[in-house]
Amino acid sequence: MKQYASLDASFWINVCNANIAAYLKNYFQLYAASVVAKEIRYPLDILGIPSSTAVLFNQWVEQGVITIQDPQTPVDWFQSGENAAIGLAMENRCFLLIDDANPYHKAKAAGIKVVGSSEFIIFLFDQAQISFDQAIEAFNQSHASKKQKRDALFALELLKRYKEE
């Protein structure tokens, strides 16, 4: 059963760069606030650069995979996109997909179910959707912080050892 999730640009860009965005469709019904959509579409709409992240985002919106929805009351914690994504997750009582460290931790402390791209990669490995080598490659392609990657690689290695026992 798919879970509802509010999407932030940081998460979207990282899963696209890690070549794992396609797996999102298996697990989530995605929502993005219009300000988040604007951030993701910026290279295409403003700079005229057909970035793969913006192109795929537009395709998924057209296909109904991503629904544009704004929160009635965004929080006032961080930047506008993060605030809208958090507000949408709070209003819909759904997952928040975000990679920016401070908003990630504040949202988690506020009781929101938060998933970062590194956690999603580990989940995909655990579910046998990707191999260990594919998970490593996904981490290498992601633009997640060095700390996120280091922590996730440690967890991935532990999970691999557990599965081998």
Rosetta silent file (secondary structure, phi, psi, omega in degrees, C-alpha in Angstrom):
SEQUENCE: MKQYASLDASFWINVCNANIAAYLKNYFQLYAASVVAKEIRYPLDILGIPSSTAVLFNQWVEQGVITIQDPQTPVDWFQSGENAAIGLAMENRCFLLIDDANPYHKAKAAGIKVVGSSEFIIFLFDQAQISFDQAIEAFNQSHASKKQKRDALFALELLKRYKEE
SCORE:     score description
SCORE:     0.000 S_00000001
   1 L     0.000  129.020 -179.021    0.000    0.000    0.000 S_00000001
   2 L   -73.090  144.060  177.219    1.412    3.371   -1.014 S_00000001
   3 E  -101.058  146.996  174.832    2.013    5.985    1.638 S_00000001
   4 E   -77.487  141.531 -178.426    1.320    9.674    1.161 S_00000001
   5 E  -147.346  138.914  174.355    4.442   11.831    1.188 S_00000001
   6 E   -93.695  127.712 -172.369    5.299   15.502    0.956 S_00000001
   7 E  -100.355  133.551  171.560    8.313   16.042   -1.279 S_00000001
   8 L  -106.756  153.566 -177.458   11.093   18.588   -0.766 S_00000001
   9 H   -60.023  -38.084 -178.053   13.450   19.651   -3.558 S_00000001
  10 H   -59.702  -44.943  179.384   16.557   18.404   -1.708 S_00000001
  11 H   -65.393  -47.417 -177.900   15.244   14.847   -1.559 S_00000001
  12 H   -57.479  -48.261 -178.029   14.000   14.901   -5.161 S_00000001
  13 H   -62.436  -41.049 -179.683   17.309   16.119   -6.552 S_00000001
  14 H   -68.015  -42.821  179.701   19.252   13.518   -4.564 S_00000001
  15 H   -69.685  -31.406  175.467   17.099   10.536   -5.557 S_00000001
  16 H   -67.081  -47.007  179.364   17.212   11.653   -9.190 S_00000001
  17 H   -63.532  -30.993 -179.975   20.996   11.988   -9.113 S_00000001
  18 L   -84.288   -0.037  179.209   21.236    8.598   -7.400 S_00000001
  19 L    60.059   37.622  178.034   19.096    7.028  -10.151 S_00000001
  20 L  -124.981    8.170 -177.826   16.529    5.666   -7.702 S_00000001
  21 H   -58.262  -36.454 -177.218   13.621    8.064   -8.278 S_00000001
  22 H   -57.029  -30.103 -179.268   11.648    5.421  -10.189 S_00000001
  23 H   -70.033  -21.774  179.301   11.307    3.379   -6.985 S_00000001
  24 H   -56.931  -37.285 -177.811    9.381    6.199   -5.301 S_00000001
  25 H   -62.147  -24.442 -179.444    6.328    5.287   -7.388 S_00000001
  26 H   -76.905  -23.062 -170.319    6.224    1.854   -5.756 S_00000001
  27 H  -120.160  -22.264 -172.907    5.990    3.187   -2.214 S_00000001
  28 E  -131.846  145.939  162.165    4.602    6.728   -2.190 S_00000001
  29 E   -96.969  114.008 -169.190    1.813    8.902   -3.519 S_00000001
  30 E   -92.694  139.608  174.096    3.793   12.118   -3.873 S_00000001
  31 E  -126.667  142.109  176.871    2.698   15.666   -3.137 S_00000001
  32 E  -137.451  133.447  175.439    4.740   18.786   -3.727 S_00000001
  33 L   -69.366  153.357 -177.378    3.961   22.343   -2.746 S_00000001
  34 H   -60.538  -33.492  178.486    4.052   24.851   -5.607 S_00000001
  35 H   -69.119  -32.740  175.115    7.116   26.586   -4.137 S_00000001
  36 H   -68.984  -43.273  177.148    8.936   23.214   -4.093 S_00000001
  37 H   -58.716  -40.546  179.573    7.866   22.621   -7.702 S_00000001
  38 H   -63.349  -40.361  177.817    9.247   26.050   -8.587 S_00000001
  39 H   -62.951  -45.377 -177.653   12.621   25.172   -6.992 S_00000001
  40 H   -66.874  -38.163 -177.823   12.823   21.875   -8.871 S_00000001
  41 H   -82.423   -7.078 -174.933   11.795   23.467  -12.173 S_00000001
  42 H   -50.566  -49.301 -178.571   14.148   26.470  -11.802 S_00000001
  43 H   -58.678  -37.340 -177.839   16.926   25.176  -14.120 S_00000001
  44 H   -79.222  -50.761 -173.764   14.383   24.500  -16.863 S_00000001
  45 H   -74.258  -38.173 -174.706   11.960   27.400  -16.415 S_00000001
  46 L   -98.596  -44.839 -175.609   14.383   30.215  -15.547 S_00000001
  47 L   -92.339  -14.916 -178.689   17.760   29.157  -16.929 S_00000001
  48 L    74.193   18.329  179.476   16.507   27.184  -19.932 S_00000001
  49 L   -97.401  118.605 -177.780   18.632   24.190  -18.930 S_00000001
  50 L   -76.922   68.582 -179.405   16.751   20.913  -19.459 S_00000001
  51 L   -65.671  143.919 -177.725   17.958   19.293  -16.232 S_00000001
  52 H   -62.379  -32.603 -179.864   16.887   15.698  -15.839 S_00000001
  53 H   -66.572  -41.483  179.622   15.439   16.415  -12.387 S_00000001
  54 H   -70.993  -41.697 -179.410   13.133   19.131  -13.724 S_00000001
  55 H   -62.972  -48.030  179.818   12.136   17.163  -16.821 S_00000001
  56 H   -63.531  -41.194  178.058   11.261   14.042  -14.811 S_00000001
  57 H   -57.581  -48.437  179.492    9.381   16.118  -12.240 S_00000001
  58 H   -60.882  -40.790  178.033    7.252   17.686  -14.990 S_00000001
  59 H   -61.675  -43.494 -178.252    6.574   14.260  -16.516 S_00000001
  60 H   -69.017  -33.316  175.489    5.442   12.875  -13.173 S_00000001
  61 H   -65.667  -46.223  179.066    3.164   15.849  -12.558 S_00000001
  62 H   -60.881  -35.757 -178.924    1.609   15.364  -16.015 S_00000001
  63 H   -82.634   -6.987 -179.040    1.174   11.628  -15.318 S_00000001
  64 L    82.137   10.564  177.617   -0.420   12.270  -11.909 S_00000001
  65 L   -73.709  -35.585  175.978    2.435   10.616  -10.013 S_00000001
  66 E  -116.506  130.859  176.806    3.102   13.922   -8.237 S_00000001
  67 E  -107.086  130.029  175.784    0.241   16.166   -7.165 S_00000001
  68 E   -83.352  122.314 -179.905    0.873   19.867   -6.646 S_00000001
  69 L  -149.133  132.011  178.971   -0.786   20.923   -3.394 S_00000001
  70 L   -99.016  144.600  176.496   -0.032   23.823   -1.102 S_00000001
  71 L   -71.761  149.491  175.230   -0.373   23.678    2.667 S_00000001
  72 L   -72.481  -32.082 -179.290   -2.975   25.937    4.213 S_00000001
  73 L  -136.887   89.547  175.798   -0.502   26.832    6.947 S_00000001
  74 L   -68.844  153.348  175.093    3.200   26.403    6.146 S_00000001
  75 L   -74.627  169.568  178.572    5.548   26.523    9.088 S_00000001
  76 L  -123.822   59.178 -175.250    7.949   29.436    9.484 S_00000001
  77 L  -105.841  -39.719 -171.686   11.101   27.522   10.376 S_00000001
  78 L  -137.101 -140.406  177.612   13.416   27.567    7.364 S_00000001
  79 L   -79.152  163.235 -171.204   13.308   28.507    3.671 S_00000001
  80 H   -58.380  -40.970  179.888    9.989   28.704    1.868 S_00000001
  81 H   -65.570  -45.936  178.569   10.229   25.330    0.083 S_00000001
  82 H   -63.163  -43.071  179.622   11.200   23.450    3.208 S_00000001
  83 H   -60.988  -42.601  179.878    8.499   25.260    5.213 S_00000001
  84 H   -67.495  -42.405  179.174    5.829   24.371    2.660 S_00000001
  85 H   -63.048  -41.892  178.596    6.934   20.718    2.462 S_00000001
  86 H   -66.274  -46.102  178.971    6.902   20.442    6.249 S_00000001
  87 H   -59.239  -41.011  178.826    3.534   22.200    6.521 S_00000001
  88 H   -64.559  -42.049  177.891    2.049   19.883    3.909 S_00000001
  89 H   -64.108  -39.706  179.896    3.354   16.809    5.749 S_00000001
  90 H   -66.781  -46.411 -178.174    1.918   18.098    9.024 S_00000001
  91 H   -64.641  -39.056 -177.747   -1.504   18.900    7.552 S_00000001
  92 H   -91.473   -1.854 -177.510   -1.798   15.594    5.718 S_00000001
  93 L    48.933   52.473 -176.802   -0.179   13.575    8.516 S_00000001
  94 L  -127.127  179.387  177.859    2.066   11.972    5.965 S_00000001
  95 E   -66.521  151.424  171.679    5.734   11.284    5.369 S_00000001
  96 E  -115.146  122.091  177.927    8.139   14.129    4.688 S_00000001
  97 E  -101.849  106.914 -173.373   10.827   13.350    2.101 S_00000001
  98 L  -152.514  147.785  179.080   13.668   15.790    2.768 S_00000001
  99 L  -115.953  -18.453 -179.430   17.469   15.813    2.908 S_00000001
 100 L   -63.520  126.571 -168.720   18.373   19.213    4.349 S_00000001
 101 H   -59.604  -54.086 -176.079   19.788   18.418    7.795 S_00000001
 102 H   -63.277  -47.928  176.078   18.262   21.115   10.005 S_00000001
 103 H   -62.491  -36.648  177.694   14.719   20.852    8.580 S_00000001
 104 H   -56.316  -52.999 -175.221   15.018   17.043    8.655 S_00000001
 105 H   -70.429  -38.635  178.645   15.857   16.993   12.369 S_00000001
 106 H   -65.199  -42.711  179.096   13.389   19.722   13.384 S_00000001
 107 H   -64.203  -41.792  178.875   10.555   17.955   11.532 S_00000001
 108 H   -62.674  -42.946  178.760   11.483   14.638   13.126 S_00000001
 109 H   -64.390  -26.791  179.053   11.536   16.281   16.578 S_00000001
 110 L   -82.941    1.846  176.183    8.062   17.676   15.811 S_00000001
 111 L    91.729   10.263  178.290    6.767   14.125   15.344 S_00000001
 112 L   -83.142  141.656  175.788    6.690   14.038   11.541 S_00000001
 113 L   -77.298  109.282 -173.601    7.648   10.773    9.814 S_00000001
 114 E  -111.338  137.814  176.151   10.766   11.869    7.932 S_00000001
 115 E  -130.770  128.097  173.687   12.697    9.964    5.264 S_00000001
 116 L   -98.281  163.891 -178.476   15.972   11.102    3.722 S_00000001
 117 H   -61.811  -34.678  178.336   17.353    9.838    0.432 S_00000001
 118 H   -63.881  -40.977  177.427   20.075    7.886    2.258 S_00000001
 119 H   -65.753  -36.761  179.333   17.436    6.073    4.299 S_00000001
 120 H   -65.877  -39.027  177.198   15.486    5.366    1.135 S_00000001
 121 H   -61.643  -45.792  179.273   18.571    3.791   -0.472 S_00000001
 122 H   -63.148  -41.006  177.014   19.062    1.546    2.564 S_00000001
 123 H   -59.624  -44.920  179.942   15.367    0.636    2.492 S_00000001
 124 H   -62.058  -39.563  176.308   15.614   -0.336   -1.180 S_00000001
 125 H   -64.881  -44.997 -179.712   18.599   -2.568   -0.418 S_00000001
 126 H   -60.784  -35.001 -179.693   16.773   -4.122    2.532 S_00000001
 127 L   -86.140    6.221 -179.784   13.762   -4.837    0.305 S_00000001
 128 L    60.331   30.188  175.011   16.057   -6.416   -2.337 S_00000001
 129 L   -83.816  -29.371  175.958   15.050   -3.754   -4.851 S_00000001
 130 L  -135.328  155.479  179.386   18.704   -2.842   -5.430 S_00000001
 131 L   -81.412  170.581  175.938   21.949   -4.712   -4.838 S_00000001
 132 H   -58.988  -45.428  179.928   24.658   -3.708   -2.405 S_00000001
 133 H   -63.475  -38.130  177.140   26.777   -2.411   -5.307 S_00000001
 134 H   -66.333  -36.660  177.456   23.816   -0.416   -6.653 S_00000001
 135 H   -64.442  -44.148  177.830   23.298    1.091   -3.200 S_00000001
 136 H   -60.498  -45.194  179.009   26.963    2.125   -3.039 S_00000001
 137 H   -62.730  -39.732  178.174   26.687    3.663   -6.516 S_00000001
 138 H   -61.246  -42.948  176.819   23.494    5.487   -5.487 S_00000001
 139 H   -62.703  -40.870 -179.715   25.330    6.995   -2.501 S_00000001
 140 H   -64.843  -33.960 -178.741   28.219    8.007   -4.757 S_00000001
 141 H   -83.741  -22.962 -178.073   25.859    9.753   -7.202 S_00000001
 142 L   -69.211  153.650  175.292   23.761   11.438   -4.521 S_00000001
 143 L  -101.848   22.034  176.077   24.519   14.969   -3.382 S_00000001
 144 L   -61.633  158.697 -178.656   23.661   14.141    0.230 S_00000001
 145 L   -63.526  158.839  178.955   26.062   15.549    2.807 S_00000001
 146 H   -59.496  -39.766  179.366   29.272   13.684    3.641 S_00000001
 147 H   -64.436  -44.758  178.149   27.929   12.962    7.122 S_00000001
 148 H   -59.124  -45.826 -179.321   24.674   11.547    5.736 S_00000001
 149 H   -64.163  -44.648 -178.951   26.597    9.352    3.329 S_00000001
 150 H   -61.010  -48.031  179.175   29.088    8.196    5.962 S_00000001
 151 H   -62.169  -42.288 -178.150   26.324    7.285    8.433 S_00000001
 152 H   -68.703  -39.700  178.229   24.289    5.577    5.717 S_00000001
 153 H   -63.687  -37.458  176.366   27.246    3.591    4.397 S_00000001
 154 H   -62.927  -47.084  179.003   27.922    2.352    7.917 S_00000001
 155 H   -63.504  -40.257  178.938   24.272    1.286    8.295 S_00000001
 156 H   -61.649  -44.387  179.345   24.312   -0.318    4.853 S_00000001
 157 H   -63.116  -42.086  177.362   27.396   -2.363    5.717 S_00000001
 158 H   -62.557  -43.068  179.311   25.814   -3.525    8.989 S_00000001
 159 H   -63.538  -40.759  177.940   22.627   -4.500    7.169 S_00000001
 160 H   -60.881  -45.892  179.916   24.632   -6.409    4.559 S_00000001
 161 H   -62.685  -41.758  179.643   26.473   -8.343    7.270 S_00000001
 162 H   -61.889  -42.372 -179.166   23.200   -9.107    9.049 S_00000001
 163 H   -67.433  -30.458 -178.881   21.646  -10.410    5.831 S_00000001
 164 H   -77.185  -20.252 -178.324   24.684  -12.638    5.160 S_00000001
 165 L   -78.883    0.000    0.000   24.463  -14.316    8.569 S_00000001
